[in-house]
PDB file of C-alpha atoms in Angstrom:
ATOM      1  CA  UNK A   1       2.828   5.967 -13.485  1.00 63.00           C
ATOM      2  CA  UNK A   2       1.285   3.177 -11.325  1.00 57.00           C
ATOM      3  CA  UNK A   3      -2.086   2.097 -13.403  1.00 66.00           C
ATOM      4  CA  UNK A   4      -3.534  -0.518 -11.332  1.00 80.00           C
ATOM      5  CA  UNK A   5      -7.025  -1.145 -12.568  1.00 83.00           C
ATOM      6  CA  UNK A   6      -8.394  -1.680  -9.585  1.00 80.00           C
ATOM      7  CA  UNK A   7      -7.029   1.382  -7.568  1.00 77.00           C
ATOM      8  CA  UNK A   8      -9.521   3.256  -5.695  1.00 67.00           C
ATOM      9  CA  UNK A   9      -7.537   6.668  -6.033  1.00 59.00           C
ATOM     10  CA  UNK A  10      -8.637   6.655  -9.668  1.00 56.00           C
ATOM     11  CA  UNK A  11     -11.938   8.340  -8.185  1.00 58.00           C
ATOM     12  CA  UNK A  12      -9.920  11.181  -6.870  1.00 64.00           C
ATOM     13  CA  UNK A  13      -9.055  12.214 -10.016  1.00 53.00           C
ATOM     14  CA  UNK A  14     -12.510  13.305 -10.716  1.00 60.00           C
ATOM     15  CA  UNK A  15     -12.150  16.085  -8.135  1.00 55.00           C
ATOM     16  CA  UNK A  16      -9.588  18.092 -10.252  1.00 69.00           C
ATOM     17  CA  UNK A  17     -11.879  17.360 -13.326  1.00 67.00           C
ATOM     18  CA  UNK A  18      -9.323  14.819 -14.758  1.00 63.00           C
ATOM     19  CA  UNK A  19     -10.161  11.358 -16.222  1.00 54.00           C
ATOM     20  CA  UNK A  20     -10.324   8.357 -13.975  1.00 57.00           C
ATOM     21  CA  UNK A  21      -9.292   6.188 -17.071  1.00 58.00           C
ATOM     22  CA  UNK A  22      -6.371   6.558 -19.423  1.00 61.00           C
ATOM     23  CA  UNK A  23      -6.128  10.291 -17.311  1.00 58.00           C
ATOM     24  CA  UNK A  24      -5.628   8.425 -14.196  1.00 56.00           C
ATOM     25  CA  UNK A  25      -2.836   6.456 -16.164  1.00 56.00           C
ATOM     26  CA  UNK A  26      -0.989   9.084 -17.870  1.00 60.00           C
ATOM     27  CA  UNK A  27      -1.629  12.158 -15.671  1.00 67.00           C
ATOM     28  CA  UNK A  28      -0.409  12.695 -12.204  1.00 73.00           C
ATOM     29  CA  UNK A  29      -0.640  15.899 -10.041  1.00 74.00           C
ATOM     30  CA  UNK A  30       2.990  16.541  -8.268  1.00 77.00           C
ATOM     31  CA  UNK A  31       2.705  19.034  -5.256  1.00 85.00           C
ATOM     32  CA  UNK A  32       6.505  19.995  -5.522  1.00 90.00           C
ATOM     33  CA  UNK A  33       6.173  22.289  -2.685  1.00 95.00           C
ATOM     34  CA  UNK A  34       5.174  19.610  -0.210  1.00 95.00           C
ATOM     35  CA  UNK A  35       8.227  19.443   2.112  1.00 97.00           C
ATOM     36  CA  UNK A  36       8.162  23.129   2.565  1.00 97.00           C
ATOM     37  CA  UNK A  37       4.739  23.113   3.660  1.00 96.00           C
ATOM     38  CA  UNK A  38       4.870  20.319   5.740  1.00 97.00           C
ATOM     39  CA  UNK A  39       7.747  21.587   7.381  1.00 97.00           C
ATOM     40  CA  UNK A  40       5.507  24.816   8.113  1.00 97.00           C
ATOM     41  CA  UNK A  41       2.750  22.967   9.456  1.00 96.00           C
ATOM     42  CA  UNK A  42       4.753  20.521  11.990  1.00 97.00           C
ATOM     43  CA  UNK A  43       6.366  23.898  13.380  1.00 96.00           C
ATOM     44  CA  UNK A  44       3.202  25.279  13.941  1.00 96.00           C
ATOM     45  CA  UNK A  45       1.906  25.715  17.252  1.00 94.00           C
ATOM     46  CA  UNK A  46      -1.304  24.101  16.659  1.00 95.00           C
ATOM     47  CA  UNK A  47       0.336  21.097  15.638  1.00 96.00           C
ATOM     48  CA  UNK A  48       0.040  18.352  18.194  1.00 95.00           C
ATOM     49  CA  UNK A  49       2.462  15.874  16.799  1.00 95.00           C
ATOM     50  CA  UNK A  50      -0.209  13.446  15.509  1.00 97.00           C
ATOM     51  CA  UNK A  51       0.635  10.324  13.479  1.00 97.00           C
ATOM     52  CA  UNK A  52       1.038  11.196   9.738  1.00 97.00           C
ATOM     53  CA  UNK A  53      -0.278   8.313   7.330  1.00 96.00           C
ATOM     54  CA  UNK A  54       1.555   8.577   3.602  1.00 96.00           C
ATOM     55  CA  UNK A  55       0.395   6.371   0.874  1.00 88.00           C
ATOM     56  CA  UNK A  56      -2.803   5.659   1.823  1.00 84.00           C
ATOM     57  CA  UNK A  57      -4.465   7.136  -1.344  1.00 79.00           C
ATOM     58  CA  UNK A  58      -1.482   7.454  -3.970  1.00 83.00           C
ATOM     59  CA  UNK A  59       1.718   5.709  -3.721  1.00 89.00           C
ATOM     60  CA  UNK A  60       4.114   8.612  -2.687  1.00 90.00           C
ATOM     61  CA  UNK A  61       6.807   6.140  -4.431  1.00 94.00           C
ATOM     62  CA  UNK A  62       5.893   6.278  -7.836  1.00 88.00           C
ATOM     63  CA  UNK A  63       8.217   6.666 -10.438  1.00 86.00           C
ATOM     64  CA  UNK A  64       7.425  10.556 -10.802  1.00 87.00           C
ATOM     65  CA  UNK A  65       9.444  10.585  -6.794  1.00 92.00           C
ATOM     66  CA  UNK A  66      12.381   9.611  -9.152  1.00 91.00           C
ATOM     67  CA  UNK A  67      12.420  13.070 -10.662  1.00 91.00           C
ATOM     68  CA  UNK A  68      11.025  14.975  -8.138  1.00 93.00           C
ATOM     69  CA  UNK A  69      12.711  13.827  -4.713  1.00 96.00           C
ATOM     70  CA  UNK A  70       9.990  15.019  -2.476  1.00 97.00           C
ATOM     71  CA  UNK A  71      10.198  12.418   0.093  1.00 97.00           C
ATOM     72  CA  UNK A  72      13.586  13.341   1.205  1.00 98.00           C
ATOM     73  CA  UNK A  73      12.600  16.347   2.073  1.00 98.00           C
ATOM     74  CA  UNK A  74       9.100  15.279   3.808  1.00 98.00           C
ATOM     75  CA  UNK A  75      11.064  12.625   5.688  1.00 98.00           C
ATOM     76  CA  UNK A  76      13.669  14.725   6.515  1.00 98.00           C
ATOM     77  CA  UNK A  77      10.895  17.495   8.444  1.00 98.00           C
ATOM     78  CA  UNK A  78       9.323  14.619  10.153  1.00 98.00           C
ATOM     79  CA  UNK A  79      12.595  13.375  11.299  1.00 98.00           C
ATOM     80  CA  UNK A  80      13.633  16.989  12.501  1.00 98.00           C
ATOM     81  CA  UNK A  81      10.215  17.692  14.544  1.00 98.00           C
ATOM     82  CA  UNK A  82      10.191  13.736  15.601  1.00 98.00           C
ATOM     83  CA  UNK A  83       6.610  13.218  14.470  1.00 98.00           C
ATOM     84  CA  UNK A  84       5.378  10.025  14.167  1.00 97.00           C
ATOM     85  CA  UNK A  85       4.646   8.596  10.520  1.00 97.00           C
ATOM     86  CA  UNK A  86       3.767   5.617   8.237  1.00 97.00           C
ATOM     87  CA  UNK A  87       4.467   4.976   4.807  1.00 97.00           C
ATOM     88  CA  UNK A  88       2.511   2.225   2.595  1.00 95.00           C
ATOM     89  CA  UNK A  89       3.984   2.115  -0.731  1.00 95.00           C
ATOM     90  CA  UNK A  90       4.447  -0.559  -3.677  1.00 95.00           C
ATOM     91  CA  UNK A  91       7.777   1.546  -4.786  1.00 93.00           C
ATOM     92  CA  UNK A  92      11.239   0.222  -4.494  1.00 95.00           C
ATOM     93  CA  UNK A  93      12.361   3.497  -4.617  1.00 96.00           C
ATOM     94  CA  UNK A  94      11.976   3.544  -0.447  1.00 98.00           C
ATOM     95  CA  UNK A  95      15.189   1.903  -0.420  1.00 98.00           C
ATOM     96  CA  UNK A  96      16.963   5.205  -1.509  1.00 98.00           C
ATOM     97  CA  UNK A  97      15.858   6.929   1.814  1.00 98.00           C
ATOM     98  CA  UNK A  98      16.563   4.020   4.155  1.00 97.00           C
ATOM     99  CA  UNK A  99      19.517   6.239   5.867  1.00 97.00           C
ATOM    100  CA  UNK A 100      16.733   8.656   6.549  1.00 98.00           C
ATOM    101  CA  UNK A 101      13.815   6.586   7.422  1.00 97.00           C
ATOM    102  CA  UNK A 102      16.547   4.839  10.144  1.00 95.00           C
ATOM    103  CA  UNK A 103      17.328   9.018  11.487  1.00 96.00           C
ATOM    104  CA  UNK A 104      13.971   9.297  11.742  1.00 96.00           C
ATOM    105  CA  UNK A 105      13.173   6.073  13.561  1.00 93.00           C
ATOM    106  CA  UNK A 106      15.930   6.946  16.038  1.00 93.00           C
ATOM    107  CA  UNK A 107      13.547   9.611  17.320  1.00 95.00           C
ATOM    108  CA  UNK A 108       9.936   8.768  16.682  1.00 95.00           C
ATOM    109  CA  UNK A 109       7.659   5.905  15.657  1.00 95.00           C
ATOM    110  CA  UNK A 110       7.607   4.921  11.993  1.00 95.00           C
ATOM    111  CA  UNK A 111       6.017   2.226  10.366  1.00 96.00           C
ATOM    112  CA  UNK A 112       6.558   0.596   6.865  1.00 97.00           C
ATOM    113  CA  UNK A 113       4.011  -1.230   5.319  1.00 97.00           C
ATOM    114  CA  UNK A 114       4.679  -2.939   1.413  1.00 97.00           C
ATOM    115  CA  UNK A 115       1.780  -3.720  -0.566  1.00 95.00           C
ATOM    116  CA  UNK A 116       2.062  -7.137  -2.320  1.00 97.00           C
ATOM    117  CA  UNK A 117      -1.428  -8.775  -3.054  1.00 97.00           C
ATOM    118  CA  UNK A 118      -0.266 -12.057  -4.926  1.00 97.00           C
ATOM    119  CA  UNK A 119       3.136 -13.615  -6.795  1.00 97.00           C
ATOM    120  CA  UNK A 120       1.363 -14.482  -9.858  1.00 96.00           C
ATOM    121  CA  UNK A 121       3.782 -12.591 -12.308  1.00 95.00           C
ATOM    122  CA  UNK A 122       0.936 -13.027 -15.364  1.00 95.00           C
ATOM    123  CA  UNK A 123      -1.584 -11.207 -13.160  1.00 96.00           C
ATOM    124  CA  UNK A 124       0.792  -8.714 -12.093  1.00 96.00           C
ATOM    125  CA  UNK A 125       1.796  -7.694 -15.816  1.00 93.00           C
ATOM    126  CA  UNK A 126      -2.170  -7.155 -16.823  1.00 94.00           C
ATOM    127  CA  UNK A 127      -3.581  -5.891 -13.712  1.00 93.00           C
ATOM    128  CA  UNK A 128      -0.519  -3.585 -11.962  1.00 93.00           C
ATOM    129  CA  UNK A 129       1.063  -2.085 -14.762  1.00 89.00           C
ATOM    130  CA  UNK A 130       3.962   0.295 -13.918  1.00 86.00           C
ATOM    131  CA  UNK A 131       4.404  -0.940 -10.697  1.00 91.00           C
ATOM    132  CA  UNK A 132       7.819  -3.175  -9.605  1.00 94.00           C
ATOM    133  CA  UNK A 133       6.853  -6.632  -9.925  1.00 96.00           C
ATOM    134  CA  UNK A 134       5.802  -8.790  -6.642  1.00 97.00           C
ATOM    135  CA  UNK A 135       9.257 -10.032  -6.113  1.00 97.00           C
ATOM    136  CA  UNK A 136      11.040  -6.660  -6.175  1.00 97.00           C
ATOM    137  CA  UNK A 137       8.368  -5.670  -3.623  1.00 97.00           C
ATOM    138  CA  UNK A 138       9.633  -8.672  -1.494  1.00 98.00           C
ATOM    139  CA  UNK A 139      13.120  -7.503  -2.269  1.00 97.00           C
ATOM    140  CA  UNK A 140      12.254  -4.161  -0.524  1.00 97.00           C
ATOM    141  CA  UNK A 141      10.991  -5.935   2.423  1.00 97.00           C
ATOM    142  CA  UNK A 142      14.017  -8.173   3.091  1.00 97.00           C
ATOM    143  CA  UNK A 143      16.776  -5.379   2.669  1.00 96.00           C
ATOM    144  CA  UNK A 144      14.819  -3.375   5.151  1.00 96.00           C
ATOM    145  CA  UNK A 145      14.506  -6.286   7.234  1.00 93.00           C
ATOM    146  CA  UNK A 146      18.151  -6.781   6.967  1.00 93.00           C
ATOM    147  CA  UNK A 147      19.066  -3.091   8.169  1.00 92.00           C
ATOM    148  CA  UNK A 148      16.712  -3.486  11.188  1.00 89.00           C
ATOM    149  CA  UNK A 149      13.651  -2.211   9.817  1.00 90.00           C
ATOM    150  CA  UNK A 150      10.653  -4.713  10.491  1.00 90.00           C
ATOM    151  CA  UNK A 151       8.218  -4.045   7.427  1.00 96.00           C
ATOM    152  CA  UNK A 152       4.373  -5.551   7.411  1.00 97.00           C
ATOM    153  CA  UNK A 153       2.861  -6.618   3.924  1.00 97.00           C
ATOM    154  CA  UNK A 154      -0.552  -5.531   3.122  1.00 96.00           C
ATOM    155  CA  UNK A 155      -1.823  -8.398   1.390  1.00 97.00           C
ATOM    156  CA  UNK A 156      -3.890  -6.410  -1.277  1.00 94.00           C
ATOM    157  CA  UNK A 157      -5.585  -6.621  -3.372  1.00 95.00           C
ATOM    158  CA  UNK A 158      -6.787 -10.148  -3.097  1.00 97.00           C
ATOM    159  CA  UNK A 159      -8.456 -10.704  -6.402  1.00 98.00           C
ATOM    160  CA  UNK A 160     -11.585 -13.103  -6.545  1.00 98.00           C
ATOM    161  CA  UNK A 161     -11.488 -15.964  -8.961  1.00 98.00           C
ATOM    162  CA  UNK A 162      -7.824 -14.696  -9.797  1.00 98.00           C
ATOM    163  CA  UNK A 163      -5.613 -14.777  -6.767  1.00 98.00           C
ATOM    164  CA  UNK A 164      -7.831 -16.352  -4.439  1.00 98.00           C
ATOM    165  CA  UNK A 165      -7.111 -20.180  -4.584  1.00 98.00           C
ATOM    166  CA  UNK A 166      -5.960 -22.047  -1.658  1.00 98.00           C
ATOM    167  CA  UNK A 167      -2.656 -22.681  -3.359  1.00 98.00           C
ATOM    168  CA  UNK A 168      -2.455 -18.922  -4.473  1.00 98.00           C
ATOM    169  CA  UNK A 169      -2.851 -17.377  -1.264  1.00 98.00           C
ATOM    170  CA  UNK A 170      -0.472 -20.156   0.247  1.00 98.00           C
ATOM    171  CA  UNK A 171       2.016 -19.140  -2.349  1.00 98.00           C
ATOM    172  CA  UNK A 172       1.813 -15.378  -1.630  1.00 98.00           C
ATOM    173  CA  UNK A 173       1.743 -15.942   2.237  1.00 98.00           C
ATOM    174  CA  UNK A 174       4.953 -17.935   1.722  1.00 98.00           C
ATOM    175  CA  UNK A 175       6.890 -15.768  -0.233  1.00 98.00           C
ATOM    176  CA  UNK A 176       5.797 -12.939   2.201  1.00 98.00           C
ATOM    177  CA  UNK A 177       7.183 -14.948   5.036  1.00 97.00           C
ATOM    178  CA  UNK A 178      10.310 -15.820   3.187  1.00 97.00           C
ATOM    179  CA  UNK A 179      11.234 -12.044   2.802  1.00 98.00           C
ATOM    180  CA  UNK A 180      10.980 -11.520   6.424  1.00 97.00           C
ATOM    181  CA  UNK A 181       7.768  -9.578   7.022  1.00 97.00           C
ATOM    182  CA  UNK A 182       6.735  -9.032  10.140  1.00 96.00           C
ATOM    183  CA  UNK A 183       3.119  -9.022   9.641  1.00 96.00           C
ATOM    184  CA  UNK A 184       0.545 -10.113   6.733  1.00 97.00           C
ATOM    185  CA  UNK A 185      -2.884  -8.638   6.499  1.00 95.00           C
ATOM    186  CA  UNK A 186      -5.363  -9.261   3.732  1.00 97.00           C
ATOM    187  CA  UNK A 187      -7.655  -6.827   1.854  1.00 96.00           C
ATOM    188  CA  UNK A 188     -10.143  -8.238  -0.332  1.00 97.00           C
ATOM    189  CA  UNK A 189     -10.569  -6.123  -3.948  1.00 96.00           C
ATOM    190  CA  UNK A 190     -13.118  -3.395  -3.539  1.00 93.00           C
ATOM    191  CA  UNK A 191     -14.553  -1.570  -6.543  1.00 93.00           C
ATOM    192  CA  UNK A 192     -15.740   1.671  -5.498  1.00 89.00           C
ATOM    193  CA  UNK A 193     -17.091   4.242  -8.724  1.00 86.00           C
ATOM    194  CA  UNK A 194     -14.666   5.286 -10.791  1.00 82.00           C
ATOM    195  CA  UNK A 195     -12.227   2.124 -10.073  1.00 86.00           C
ATOM    196  CA  UNK A 196     -15.001  -0.311 -10.687  1.00 92.00           C
ATOM    197  CA  UNK A 197     -15.844   0.990 -14.114  1.00 91.00           C
ATOM    198  CA  UNK A 198     -12.528   0.589 -15.368  1.00 88.00           C
ATOM    199  CA  UNK A 199     -11.982  -2.632 -13.603  1.00 93.00           C
ATOM    200  CA  UNK A 200     -14.838  -4.451 -14.967  1.00 95.00           C
ATOM    201  CA  UNK A 201     -13.559  -3.225 -18.562  1.00 93.00           C
ATOM    202  CA  UNK A 202     -10.345  -4.784 -18.226  1.00 94.00           C
ATOM    203  CA  UNK A 203     -12.134  -7.900 -16.571  1.00 97.00           C
ATOM    204  CA  UNK A 204     -14.254  -8.132 -19.811  1.00 97.00           C
ATOM    205  CA  UNK A 205     -11.229  -7.737 -22.183  1.00 95.00           C
ATOM    206  CA  UNK A 206      -9.002 -10.129 -20.288  1.00 96.00           C
ATOM    207  CA  UNK A 207     -11.222 -12.765 -18.499  1.00 97.00           C
ATOM    208  CA  UNK A 208     -14.618 -12.066 -20.267  1.00 97.00           C
ATOM    209  CA  UNK A 209     -16.164 -15.702 -18.573  1.00 97.00           C
ATOM    210  CA  UNK A 210     -15.866 -14.191 -15.179  1.00 98.00           C
ATOM    211  CA  UNK A 211     -17.807 -10.927 -15.530  1.00 98.00           C
ATOM    212  CA  UNK A 212     -21.344 -12.354 -14.671  1.00 98.00           C
ATOM    213  CA  UNK A 213     -19.723 -13.913 -11.353  1.00 98.00           C
ATOM    214  CA  UNK A 214     -18.157 -10.475 -10.299  1.00 98.00           C
ATOM    215  CA  UNK A 215     -21.700  -8.765 -11.058  1.00 97.00           C
ATOM    216  CA  UNK A 216     -23.188 -11.368  -8.641  1.00 97.00           C
ATOM    217  CA  UNK A 217     -20.235 -10.751  -6.131  1.00 97.00           C
ATOM    218  CA  UNK A 218     -20.346  -7.022  -5.908  1.00 97.00           C
ATOM    219  CA  UNK A 219     -23.724  -6.799  -6.736  1.00 96.00           C
ATOM    220  CA  UNK A 220     -24.901  -4.813  -2.991  1.00 95.00           C
ATOM    221  CA  UNK A 221     -22.060  -2.324  -4.027  1.00 95.00           C
ATOM    222  CA  UNK A 222     -18.180  -1.497  -3.600  1.00 95.00           C
ATOM    223  CA  UNK A 223     -17.444  -4.569  -1.330  1.00 96.00           C
ATOM    224  CA  UNK A 224     -17.203  -8.382  -1.751  1.00 97.00           C
ATOM    225  CA  UNK A 225     -20.094  -9.999   0.931  1.00 97.00           C
ATOM    226  CA  UNK A 226     -19.104 -10.329   4.603  1.00 97.00           C
ATOM    227  CA  UNK A 227     -18.891 -14.454   4.109  1.00 97.00           C
ATOM    228  CA  UNK A 228     -15.820 -13.938   1.047  1.00 98.00           C
ATOM    229  CA  UNK A 229     -14.196 -11.347   3.226  1.00 98.00           C
ATOM    230  CA  UNK A 230     -14.188 -13.434   6.377  1.00 98.00           C
ATOM    231  CA  UNK A 231     -13.159 -16.782   4.384  1.00 98.00           C
ATOM    232  CA  UNK A 232     -10.126 -14.634   2.740  1.00 98.00           C
ATOM    233  CA  UNK A 233      -8.890 -13.515   6.152  1.00 97.00           C
ATOM    234  CA  UNK A 234      -9.238 -16.595   7.870  1.00 98.00           C
ATOM    235  CA  UNK A 235      -7.470 -18.484   5.538  1.00 98.00           C
ATOM    236  CA  UNK A 236      -4.768 -15.926   5.470  1.00 97.00           C
ATOM    237  CA  UNK A 237      -4.510 -15.900   9.131  1.00 96.00           C
ATOM    238  CA  UNK A 238      -3.954 -19.382   9.375  1.00 97.00           C
ATOM    239  CA  UNK A 239      -1.237 -19.448   6.776  1.00 97.00           C
ATOM    240  CA  UNK A 240       0.348 -16.636   8.324  1.00 97.00           C
ATOM    241  CA  UNK A 241       0.188 -18.458  11.593  1.00 96.00           C
ATOM    242  CA  UNK A 242       1.917 -21.533  10.348  1.00 97.00           C
ATOM    243  CA  UNK A 243       4.574 -19.796   9.016  1.00 96.00           C
ATOM    244  CA  UNK A 244       5.351 -17.449  11.966  1.00 94.00           C
ATOM    245  CA  UNK A 245       3.798 -13.868  10.784  1.00 92.00           C
ATOM    246  CA  UNK A 246       0.841 -12.184  12.325  1.00 64.00           C
ATOM    247  CA  UNK A 247      -1.742  -9.536  10.845  1.00 57.00           C
ATOM    248  CA  UNK A 248      -1.085  -6.010  11.201  1.00 49.00           C
ATOM    249  CA  UNK A 249      -3.415  -3.469  12.480  1.00 45.00           C
ATOM    250  CA  UNK A 250      -4.025  -0.740  10.081  1.00 40.00           C
ATOM    251  CA  UNK A 251      -2.004   2.346  10.548  1.00 39.00           C
ATOM    252  CA  UNK A 252       0.198   1.025  13.191  1.00 43.00           C
ATOM    253  CA  UNK A 253       3.441   2.747  13.637  1.00 40.00           C
ATOM    254  CA  UNK A 254       6.506   0.796  14.762  1.00 42.00           C
ATOM    255  CA  UNK A 255       9.749   2.120  16.474  1.00 42.00           C
ATOM    256  CA  UNK A 256      12.444   1.314  14.059  1.00 37.00           C
ATOM    257  CA  UNK A 257      15.980   1.211  15.155  1.00 37.00           C
ATOM    258  CA  UNK A 258      19.102  -1.076  14.764  1.00 41.00           C
ATOM    259  CA  UNK A 259      19.060  -3.260  18.339  1.00 39.00           C
ATOM    260  CA  UNK A 260      22.240  -3.768  19.901  1.00 40.00           C
ATOM    261  CA  UNK A 261      24.194  -6.720  20.181  1.00 40.00           C
ATOM    262  CA  UNK A 262      22.013  -9.353  22.208  1.00 38.00           C
ATOM    263  CA  UNK A 263      19.265  -6.946  22.684  1.00 34.00           C
ATOM    264  CA  UNK A 264      15.591  -8.233  21.536  1.00 33.00           C
ATOM    265  CA  UNK A 265      13.552  -6.227  18.951  1.00 35.00           C
ATOM    266  CA  UNK A 266      11.674  -3.384  19.922  1.00 32.00           C
ATOM    267  CA  UNK A 267       8.004  -4.435  20.442  1.00 33.00           C
ATOM    268  CA  UNK A 268       5.415  -2.785  17.961  1.00 34.00           C
ATOM    269  CA  UNK A 269       3.763   0.578  19.478  1.00 34.00           C
ATOM    270  CA  UNK A 270       0.717   1.599  20.386  1.00 30.00           C
ATOM    271  CA  UNK A 271      -1.885   2.210  17.423  1.00 30.00           C
ATOM    272  CA  UNK A 272      -2.398   5.640  16.961  1.00 35.00           C
ATOM    273  CA  UNK A 273      -4.775   7.543  14.734  1.00 40.00           C
ATOM    274  CA  UNK A 274      -3.512   8.709  11.158  1.00 41.00           C
ATOM    275  CA  UNK A 275      -4.023  12.187  10.049  1.00 42.00           C
ATOM    276  CA  UNK A 276      -4.233  13.553   6.514  1.00 41.00           C
ATOM    277  CA  UNK A 277      -2.741  16.594   5.418  1.00 41.00           C
ATOM    278  CA  UNK A 278      -3.756  18.825   2.220  1.00 39.00           C
ATOM    279  CA  UNK A 279      -0.650  20.208   0.999  1.00 39.00           C
ATOM    280  CA  UNK A 280      -1.841  22.661  -1.526  1.00 34.00           C
TER     281      UNK A 280
END
C-alpha cells in the first residue's frame, strides 16, 4: 500500500465507510473486473472516445497491481480502441507494461507523468511510506525516455518548510532534469478533510515545531495562500528554464512513439478534457 500521509485520496475511503487513517494505509479496494468493464464501455455506441486520465485519485501502480495485473488489460483495451489516455504514477511497476504502452502510443495519444515532489530521502521515508524512493521514480523517467517515451514530472507535493527551500527546490528540479523529464510542474501541498487530520498528526509527531506555522499557513482552508503558491511556482519555473525543461499542462496527452533516425521528436498534442469512469 502507498501510505502517503498527505494523500487527498484518504477522504474517498470514507465514501465506502472505511477509515481514512490506518484503514487507508492497510485496506485497498480492487476492482478486479475493471479491464472487462472498460472494454465494454469503450465498445459502446455511446462512447465518443474521450481522453481517460488514470492515477488522478489513487495510483494504479500500487503494490497490489503486481498481484492482480489489471493494467495490462486496461492498456490493451485502450490500445485496441485507439482511445487516448494518460497515467500519473509514483510506481516503478509501469515499466512492466512498457511494450503495451508503446503499442498504444502507435495508435493514439498517450501521456505519462511521474510524481516526484522532492528528493530528500529522510523526508520520503516518513511522509511517503510504501512508495518507491524518489530516485527509483526518476529511474522510471529515464528508462521510459530511453525508449522514446517522453515523461513529465509532477513535482508534488512541495511541502512547506520541509522541502521548499531554494536549495531543496534546486536539487529536486536538477534531479528531474538529469533524468530526462520533458517538463516539471510544481504543486504545493493541499490538505483536504481526511488528509488534513492525518498529516497534522504526523507533523505533531515528527516536526512539532511546525504545527503552529501550518495552522497559520492553512488557516483559510485546504490550500496554501496564493502568494505562497505563486512563489513556489515561479521558483520552480525559473529553475526549470535554467535546466532546459518546461511546465506541463495538467491532463495533457502526448503521442509516444519511437522516432525514426534523424526525425524530430513528436510535438505535444492538444490538451483534451479528461474523463473519469466509474468501474463498479
